[in-house]
Coordinates of C-alpha atoms in Angstrom, one line a residue:
G1299 CA 31.4 11.2 43.8
G1300 CA 33.5 8.2 42.9
L1301 CA 33.8 6.4 39.6
S1302 CA 31.1 4.2 38.3
E1303 CA 31.9 0.5 37.8
G1304 CA 31.9 1.1 34.0
Q1305 CA 34.4 4.1 34.4
R1306 CA 36.6 2.1 36.6
S1307 CA 36.6 -0.9 34.2
R1308 CA 37.4 1.3 31.3
L1309 CA 40.4 2.9 33.1
E1310 CA 41.6 -0.6 34.1
E1311 CA 41.4 -1.7 30.5
L1312 CA 43.6 1.3 29.6
G1313 CA 46.2 0.1 32.2
M1314 CA 45.4 2.5 35.1
V1315 CA 47.7 2.0 38.0
W1316 CA 45.8 2.6 41.2
E1317 CA 48.7 2.1 43.6
P1318 CA 51.9 3.6 42.0
H1319 CA 54.2 2.7 44.9
E1320 CA 53.0 -0.9 44.8
A1321 CA 53.5 -1.0 41.0
A1322 CA 57.0 0.4 41.4
W1323 CA 57.8 -2.2 44.1
E1324 CA 56.5 -5.0 41.8
E1325 CA 58.7 -3.7 39.0
G1326 CA 61.8 -3.8 41.3
A1327 CA 61.0 -7.3 42.4
R1328 CA 60.5 -8.4 38.8
Q1329 CA 63.9 -6.9 37.8
L1330 CA 65.5 -8.6 40.8
G1331 CA 64.2 -11.9 39.5
V1332 CA 65.7 -11.2 36.1
Y1333 CA 69.0 -10.3 37.7
R1334 CA 69.0 -13.6 39.7
E1335 CA 68.2 -15.6 36.5
E1336 CA 71.1 -13.9 34.7
N1337 CA 73.7 -13.9 37.6
G1338 CA 72.6 -16.8 39.8
D1339 CA 72.1 -14.7 43.0
C1340 CA 70.6 -11.6 44.4
L1341 CA 73.9 -9.9 45.3
V1342 CA 73.2 -6.8 43.2
P1343 CA 76.1 -4.3 43.4
A1344 CA 75.1 -1.0 44.9
G1345 CA 75.6 1.0 41.7
Y1346 CA 74.0 -1.5 39.4
V1347 CA 71.7 -0.1 36.7
T1348 CA 69.6 -2.3 34.4
E1349 CA 69.8 -2.0 30.6
D1350 CA 66.6 0.1 30.7
G1351 CA 68.1 2.5 33.2
A1352 CA 66.5 1.2 36.5
K1353 CA 68.7 1.7 39.5
L1354 CA 68.3 -1.9 40.8
G1355 CA 71.3 -1.7 43.1
T1356 CA 69.7 1.3 44.9
W1357 CA 66.3 -0.5 45.0
V1358 CA 67.9 -3.6 46.6
G1359 CA 69.7 -1.5 49.1
N1360 CA 66.5 0.3 50.0
Q1361 CA 64.8 -3.1 50.6
R1362 CA 67.6 -4.1 52.9
T1363 CA 67.1 -0.9 54.8
K1364 CA 63.3 -1.5 55.0
H1365 CA 64.0 -5.0 56.2
K1366 CA 65.6 -3.5 59.3
G1367 CA 62.4 -1.6 60.0
K1368 CA 63.5 1.7 58.5
M1369 CA 62.0 3.7 55.6
G1370 CA 58.5 2.4 56.4
G1371 CA 59.5 -1.2 56.6
L1372 CA 58.4 -4.1 54.4
S1373 CA 55.1 -5.8 54.4
E1374 CA 55.1 -9.6 55.2
G1375 CA 54.2 -10.2 51.5
Q1376 CA 57.1 -8.2 50.3
R1377 CA 59.5 -9.8 52.7
S1378 CA 58.3 -13.3 51.7
R1379 CA 58.5 -12.5 48.0
L1380 CA 62.1 -11.2 48.3
E1381 CA 63.1 -14.3 50.4
E1382 CA 61.6 -16.6 47.7
L1383 CA 63.8 -14.8 45.1
G1384 CA 66.9 -15.5 47.3
M1385 CA 67.4 -12.0 48.7
V1386 CA 70.6 -11.6 50.8
W1387 CA 69.8 -9.3 53.7
E1388 CA 73.3 -9.0 55.0
P1389 CA 75.7 -9.1 51.9
H1390 CA 78.9 -8.5 53.9
E1391 CA 78.0 -11.4 56.2
A1392 CA 77.2 -13.6 53.2
A1393 CA 80.5 -12.7 51.6
W1394 CA 82.4 -13.6 54.8
E1395 CA 80.6 -16.9 55.1
E1396 CA 81.5 -17.7 51.5
G1397 CA 85.1 -16.9 52.1
A1398 CA 85.2 -19.1 55.2
R1399 CA 83.6 -21.9 53.2
Q1400 CA 86.1 -21.5 50.4
L1401 CA 89.0 -21.5 52.9
G1402 CA 87.7 -24.8 54.4
V1403 CA 87.7 -26.3 50.9
Y1404 CA 91.2 -25.0 50.3
R1405 CA 92.4 -26.5 53.7
E1406 CA 90.9 -29.9 52.8
E1407 CA 92.7 -29.9 49.4
N1408 CA 96.1 -28.4 50.6
G1409 CA 96.4 -29.3 54.3
D1410 CA 96.8 -25.7 55.5
C1411 CA 95.3 -22.2 55.3
L1412 CA 98.5 -20.6 53.7
V1413 CA 96.7 -19.3 50.7
P1414 CA 98.9 -17.4 48.2
K1415 CA 97.8 -13.8 47.9
G1416 CA 96.8 -14.0 44.2
Y1417 CA 95.0 -17.4 44.5
V1418 CA 91.6 -17.6 42.8
T1419 CA 89.4 -20.7 43.2
E1420 CA 88.1 -22.6 40.2
D1421 CA 84.8 -20.8 40.4
G1422 CA 86.4 -17.4 40.4
F1423 CA 86.4 -16.5 44.1
G1424 CA 89.5 -14.4 45.1
L1425 CA 90.4 -16.5 48.1
G1426 CA 93.9 -15.1 48.4
Q1427 CA 92.6 -11.6 48.5
W1428 CA 89.9 -12.6 51.0
V1429 CA 92.4 -14.2 53.4
S1430 CA 94.8 -11.2 53.2
T1431 CA 92.1 -8.6 54.0

């Protein structure tokens, strides 16, 4: 038979985790929120590991893979939650768009797109390197 209501309550008071995969996902989402608070975005490097040893970069990469319908996919709730956090589904595309935006600002300020190779914007974007690659 199953657990009585009292047994179930007692286990829940002890912190019983009924759905370990869901709990692990929630922990990844929580850590992504912390990363965003500390770094201003959700562009977690692939090899990034949190101070407590969690492989957040790997977790974020897995969520991007799931977003494409692989590895079991994401639930609507998970997708919505990640989007609320500011998840970047296509980081290479986002980086390209940022480079194009920065180049537009440079052109407005300098009248051309002849960016010196070592040029870095005031906010730290390596525009010279972006243009040359």
